[in-house]
mmCIF file of C-alpha atoms in Angstrom:
data_model
loop_
_atom_site.group_PDB
_atom_site.id
_atom_site.type_symbol
_atom_site.label_atom_id
_atom_site.label_comp_id
_atom_site.label_asym_id
_atom_site.label_seq_id
_atom_site.Cartn_x
_atom_site.Cartn_y
_atom_site.Cartn_z
ATOM 1 C CA MET A 1455 61.446 45.182 6.943
ATOM 2 C CA ILE A 1456 61.114 41.904 8.475
ATOM 3 C CA SER A 1457 63.848 40.018 9.606
ATOM 4 C CA LYS A 1458 65.040 36.537 11.323
ATOM 5 C CA ILE A 1459 63.555 36.120 14.608
ATOM 6 C CA ASP A 1460 66.991 36.560 16.844
ATOM 7 C CA THR A 1461 67.534 35.240 20.486
ATOM 8 C CA LEU A 1462 64.986 37.743 22.677
ATOM 9 C CA ASP A 1463 67.324 39.811 24.462
ATOM 10 C CA LYS A 1464 66.702 38.804 27.942
ATOM 11 C CA SER A 1465 68.939 41.271 29.360
ATOM 12 C CA GLN A 1466 65.974 44.145 29.168
ATOM 13 C CA ASP A 1467 63.773 43.673 32.496
ATOM 14 C CA ARG A 1468 60.614 44.450 31.559
ATOM 15 C CA SER A 1469 59.034 42.351 33.874
ATOM 16 C CA MET A 1470 56.268 41.621 31.414
ATOM 17 C CA ASP A 1471 54.517 44.618 32.082
ATOM 18 C CA LEU A 1472 53.298 46.802 29.072
ATOM 19 C CA ARG A 1473 54.091 50.057 31.049
ATOM 20 C CA ASN A 1474 57.796 49.238 30.631
ATOM 21 C CA TYR A 1475 57.302 49.707 26.840
ATOM 22 C CA LYS A 1476 58.118 52.894 25.512
ATOM 23 C CA GLN A 1477 56.646 51.955 22.213
ATOM 24 C CA PRO A 1478 54.076 49.225 23.329
ATOM 25 C CA PHE A 1479 54.188 47.380 19.854
ATOM 26 C CA HIS A 1480 57.246 46.373 20.680
ATOM 27 C CA ALA A 1481 55.630 44.084 23.339
ATOM 28 C CA ILE A 1482 54.215 42.481 20.132
ATOM 29 C CA ARG A 1483 57.646 42.240 18.645
ATOM 30 C CA ASP A 1484 59.138 40.245 22.336
ATOM 31 C CA PHE A 1485 55.727 37.714 22.007
ATOM 32 C CA GLU A 1486 57.200 36.796 18.389
ATOM 33 C CA GLN A 1487 60.476 36.386 19.495
ATOM 34 C CA ALA A 1488 59.457 34.222 22.125
ATOM 35 C CA VAL A 1489 57.197 32.079 20.427
ATOM 36 C CA ALA A 1490 59.694 31.494 17.349
ATOM 37 C CA GLU A 1491 62.557 30.846 19.659
ATOM 38 C CA TYR A 1492 60.070 28.193 21.744
ATOM 39 C CA THR A 1493 58.905 26.275 18.090
ATOM 40 C CA ASN A 1494 62.265 27.156 15.901
ATOM 41 C CA ALA A 1495 60.165 28.904 13.108
ATOM 42 C CA PRO A 1496 62.681 31.784 11.560
ATOM 43 C CA TYR A 1497 59.980 33.749 11.205
ATOM 44 C CA CYS A 1498 56.916 34.671 13.336
ATOM 45 C CA ILE A 1499 54.261 37.101 12.593
ATOM 46 C CA ALA A 1500 51.324 37.224 15.204
ATOM 47 C CA THR A 1501 47.941 38.026 14.533
ATOM 48 C CA ASP A 1502 44.720 38.356 16.140
ATOM 49 C CA SER A 1503 43.201 35.010 15.511
ATOM 50 C CA CYS A 1504 44.017 31.946 13.689
ATOM 51 C CA THR A 1505 41.658 32.094 10.964
ATOM 52 C CA HIS A 1506 43.243 35.709 10.093
ATOM 53 C CA ALA A 1507 46.453 34.264 9.629
ATOM 54 C CA ILE A 1508 45.170 31.815 7.347
ATOM 55 C CA GLU A 1509 43.586 34.208 5.494
ATOM 56 C CA MET A 1510 46.474 36.149 5.370
ATOM 57 C CA VAL A 1511 48.659 33.585 4.572
ATOM 58 C CA PHE A 1512 46.269 32.325 1.773
ATOM 59 C CA ARG A 1513 46.007 36.288 0.691
ATOM 60 C CA ALA A 1514 49.693 36.456 0.068
ATOM 61 C CA LYS A 1515 50.482 32.892 -1.345
ATOM 62 C CA PRO A 1516 47.034 32.060 -3.001
ATOM 63 C CA PRO A 1517 46.707 28.048 -4.274
ATOM 64 C CA GLU A 1518 47.207 27.219 -7.480
ATOM 65 C CA ASN A 1519 44.590 24.351 -7.330
ATOM 66 C CA LYS A 1520 42.058 22.698 -5.419
ATOM 67 C CA VAL A 1521 42.466 22.693 -1.939
ATOM 68 C CA LYS A 1522 41.125 19.725 0.155
ATOM 69 C CA PHE A 1523 41.064 19.433 4.151
ATOM 70 C CA THR A 1524 38.739 17.792 7.020
ATOM 71 C CA GLY A 1525 35.648 19.029 7.221
ATOM 72 C CA ILE A 1526 35.569 18.202 11.264
ATOM 73 C CA THR A 1527 36.914 21.768 12.029
ATOM 74 C CA TYR A 1528 35.494 25.175 12.924
ATOM 75 C CA LEU A 1529 33.083 27.018 10.468
ATOM 76 C CA SER A 1530 35.250 30.229 10.250
ATOM 77 C CA VAL A 1531 37.885 27.964 7.721
ATOM 78 C CA LEU A 1532 35.107 27.449 5.642
ATOM 79 C CA MET A 1533 34.129 31.184 5.667
ATOM 80 C CA THR A 1534 37.721 31.868 4.796
ATOM 81 C CA MET A 1535 37.784 29.901 1.623
ATOM 82 C CA HIS A 1536 34.691 31.180 0.574
ATOM 83 C CA LYS A 1537 35.839 35.250 0.854
ATOM 84 C CA LEU A 1538 39.014 34.507 -0.906
ATOM 85 C CA ASP A 1539 36.788 32.005 -3.656
ATOM 86 C CA ILE A 1540 39.164 29.306 -3.310
ATOM 87 C CA ASP A 1541 38.034 25.756 -4.395
ATOM 88 C CA TYR A 1542 38.347 23.074 -1.773
ATOM 89 C CA ALA A 1543 36.864 19.766 -1.095
ATOM 90 C CA LEU A 1544 36.138 18.408 2.857
ATOM 91 C CA THR A 1545 37.556 15.234 3.623
ATOM 92 C CA ASP A 1546 36.175 13.540 6.547
ATOM 93 C CA GLN A 1547 40.212 13.245 8.211
ATOM 94 C CA THR A 1548 40.561 13.100 11.986
ATOM 95 C CA TRP A 1549 42.994 14.779 13.536
ATOM 96 C CA GLU A 1550 44.925 16.098 16.797
ATOM 97 C CA GLY A 1551 46.488 19.365 17.019
ATOM 98 C CA GLU A 1552 46.708 20.209 13.149
ATOM 99 C CA TYR A 1553 45.885 19.366 9.632
ATOM 100 C CA LEU A 1554 47.492 20.133 6.414
ATOM 101 C CA PHE A 1555 45.156 22.308 3.672
ATOM 102 C CA GLU A 1556 46.462 19.467 1.112
ATOM 103 C CA GLY A 1557 47.897 20.599 -2.076
ATOM 104 C CA THR A 1558 49.369 23.691 -0.216
ATOM 105 C CA ASN A 1559 52.044 23.702 2.498
ATOM 106 C CA VAL A 1560 50.006 25.516 4.891
ATOM 107 C CA PHE A 1561 48.820 23.810 8.253
ATOM 108 C CA ASP A 1562 45.831 24.928 10.535
ATOM 109 C CA SER A 1563 47.864 24.086 13.955
ATOM 110 C CA ALA A 1564 45.147 25.430 16.049
ATOM 111 C CA ARG A 1565 45.223 23.434 18.842
ATOM 112 C CA ARG A 1566 48.982 22.934 18.965
ATOM 113 C CA PHE A 1567 51.613 24.641 20.019
ATOM 114 C CA GLU A 1568 54.881 22.350 21.245
ATOM 115 C CA LYS A 1569 58.598 23.147 21.661
ATOM 116 C CA GLY A 1570 60.048 22.643 18.550
ATOM 117 C CA MET A 1571 56.894 22.185 16.507
ATOM 118 C CA TYR A 1572 58.383 24.295 13.139
ATOM 119 C CA ARG A 1573 58.074 22.151 9.943
ATOM 120 C CA THR A 1574 61.136 23.097 7.993
ATOM 121 C CA GLY A 1575 59.156 24.135 4.080
ATOM 122 C CA TYR A 1576 55.800 25.040 5.705
ATOM 123 C CA ILE A 1577 53.855 27.365 6.757
ATOM 124 C CA GLN A 1578 51.726 26.452 10.485
ATOM 125 C CA CYS A 1579 49.310 28.974 11.587
ATOM 126 C CA CYS A 1580 48.499 28.849 15.275
ATOM 127 C CA SER A 1581 46.006 30.092 17.646
ATOM 128 C CA PHE A 1582 45.863 31.430 21.413
ATOM 129 C CA GLY A 1583 42.030 31.402 21.410
ATOM 130 C CA ARG A 1584 39.962 30.053 24.481
ATOM 131 C CA THR A 1585 40.965 26.340 25.550
ATOM 132 C CA LYS A 1586 44.030 26.223 22.657
ATOM 133 C CA PRO A 1587 47.062 25.141 24.400
ATOM 134 C CA LEU A 1588 48.626 28.668 24.925
ATOM 135 C CA GLU A 1589 45.718 30.434 26.047
ATOM 136 C CA ILE A 1590 45.328 33.985 25.837
ATOM 137 C CA GLY A 1591 41.659 34.361 24.984
ATOM 138 C CA ARG A 1592 41.844 35.761 21.653
ATOM 139 C CA GLY A 1593 44.964 35.840 19.043
ATOM 140 C CA GLY A 1594 47.203 33.536 16.595
ATOM 141 C CA CYS A 1595 50.044 33.764 14.628
ATOM 142 C CA ILE A 1596 52.088 32.422 11.740
ATOM 143 C CA LEU A 1597 54.709 30.145 11.636
ATOM 144 C CA THR A 1598 57.503 30.504 8.599
ATOM 145 C CA ASP A 1599 60.976 30.084 7.092
ATOM 146 C CA ASN A 1600 59.949 31.936 3.729
ATOM 147 C CA CYS A 1601 60.781 35.749 4.247
ATOM 148 C CA ASP A 1602 58.770 36.766 1.041
ATOM 149 C CA VAL A 1603 55.382 35.670 2.593
ATOM 150 C CA ALA A 1604 56.594 36.582 6.220
ATOM 151 C CA GLN A 1605 57.172 40.109 4.858
ATOM 152 C CA THR A 1606 53.897 40.626 2.917
ATOM 153 C CA VAL A 1607 52.131 39.039 6.178
ATOM 154 C CA TYR A 1608 54.354 41.243 8.482
ATOM 155 C CA GLU A 1609 52.853 44.585 6.880
ATOM 156 C CA MET A 1610 49.493 42.886 5.669
ATOM 157 C CA ARG A 1611 48.180 42.422 9.323
ATOM 158 C CA TYR A 1612 48.028 45.884 10.425
ATOM 159 C CA ASP A 1613 46.806 47.980 7.581
ATOM 160 C CA GLY A 1614 49.472 47.618 5.481
ATOM 161 C CA ARG A 1615 51.932 49.259 8.501
ATOM 162 C CA GLN A 1616 55.556 48.347 8.762
ATOM 163 C CA LEU A 1617 54.716 47.640 12.383
ATOM 164 C CA TYR A 1618 59.029 48.005 13.715
ATOM 165 C CA ASP A 1619 60.216 50.800 11.301
ATOM 166 C CA TYR A 1620 58.087 53.441 12.486
ATOM 167 C CA ASP A 1621 57.084 54.991 15.330
ATOM 168 C CA ARG A 1622 54.564 56.622 13.706
ATOM 169 C CA TRP A 1623 52.456 55.190 10.996
ATOM 170 C CA PRO A 1624 52.038 58.882 8.961
ATOM 171 C CA ASP A 1625 55.714 58.758 8.571
ATOM 172 C CA GLN A 1626 56.153 55.435 6.404
ATOM 173 C CA LYS A 1627 54.727 56.637 2.901
ATOM 174 C CA VAL A 1628 53.970 53.741 0.952
ATOM 175 C CA PHE A 1629 51.557 51.263 2.157
ATOM 176 C CA ARG A 1630 50.297 47.845 1.118
ATOM 177 C CA VAL A 1631 46.730 47.059 0.935
ATOM 178 C CA GLY A 1632 46.165 45.775 4.745
ATOM 179 C CA TYR A 1633 43.368 44.579 7.160
ATOM 180 C CA HIS A 1634 43.039 45.217 10.795
ATOM 181 C CA TYR A 1635 44.039 42.099 12.125
ATOM 182 C CA TYR A 1636 47.061 42.553 14.415
ATOM 183 C CA MET A 1637 47.571 41.534 17.964
ATOM 184 C CA LYS A 1638 46.875 44.015 21.104
ATOM 185 C CA PRO A 1639 50.323 44.592 22.723
ATOM 186 C CA GLU A 1640 47.993 44.008 26.165
ATOM 187 C CA ASP A 1641 47.608 40.321 24.420
ATOM 188 C CA ALA A 1642 51.092 39.838 23.625
ATOM 189 C CA ILE A 1643 52.215 40.689 27.737
ATOM 190 C CA ILE A 1644 49.768 37.868 28.543
ATOM 191 C CA GLY A 1645 51.232 35.547 26.063
ATOM 192 C CA LEU A 1646 54.814 36.502 27.431
ATOM 193 C CA THR A 1647 53.961 35.771 31.024
ATOM 194 C CA LYS A 1648 51.756 32.025 30.281
ATOM 195 C CA LEU A 1649 54.619 31.379 27.658
ATOM 196 C CA ALA A 1650 57.372 32.556 30.667
ATOM 197 C CA ASN A 1651 55.608 30.473 33.025
ATOM 198 C CA GLN A 1652 55.195 27.600 30.931
ATOM 199 C CA ASP A 1653 50.823 27.900 31.563
ATOM 200 C CA PHE A 1654 49.711 25.455 28.877
ATOM 201 C CA VAL A 1655 46.144 24.209 29.085
ATOM 202 C CA LYS A 1656 45.900 20.454 28.044
ATOM 203 C CA GLN A 1657 44.241 19.632 25.313
ATOM 204 C CA LYS A 1658 41.087 17.325 25.660
ATOM 205 C CA PRO A 1659 39.008 15.316 23.809
ATOM 206 C CA GLU A 1660 36.013 17.439 24.380
ATOM 207 C CA PHE A 1661 38.122 20.325 22.976
ATOM 208 C CA TYR A 1662 37.784 18.683 19.471
ATOM 209 C CA ASN A 1663 34.191 18.202 19.566
ATOM 210 C CA TYR A 1664 33.494 19.913 15.794
ATOM 211 C CA PRO A 1665 30.658 19.051 13.876
ATOM 212 C CA ASP A 1666 31.412 17.750 10.365
ATOM 213 C CA CYS A 1667 30.938 20.601 8.188
ATOM 214 C CA ARG A 1668 30.158 18.588 4.723
ATOM 215 C CA ASN A 1669 26.952 18.595 6.159
ATOM 216 C CA ILE A 1670 26.539 22.039 6.348
ATOM 217 C CA GLN A 1671 25.396 24.786 3.623
ATOM 218 C CA ILE A 1672 26.677 28.341 3.108
ATOM 219 C CA VAL A 1673 24.552 30.443 1.438
#
């Protein structure tokens, strides 16, 4: 069962080294706690990418109506809409840091990672990919205050596993349908180290050099 993030236990000296963890997946939990504490989000679920974070949020909470969002974005966002058969329309909105999927309470926050950034009542999908503010190389997370969404995505992101409740997955007997979208423990350690050192990538205009996806066709 997923629970609200508690303050990270700093009394345990793990030295940002995976070898200091008896259970490697607890490094992911520590990273989630650190990100939640930094952003003021009640729940943080780590994933292997921002794109998969967006996908799982919309699987957990499908849009009820047509979704509008900027066409000035990365191709994978459109692919996600097609994969999930979500009715959408693209706009010419420019953005910085994050943009809202209009008609939902979900943000693509791929280029925003700031202290206290969490918006109450919203779901924010972050990226830790190349050139992103917290650059791990690959990875993402979901920030939310919705317990039901958090619980669903917590299990969905790793093949239906309740990752922190069982050390051995065969001990779990009931699984929701899930996907292989989990963050690697090794990447969580990189994220913990960079976050502890405030090692962030300053965002530059060239990072936003996205094409206008209204000019492309997906067949």
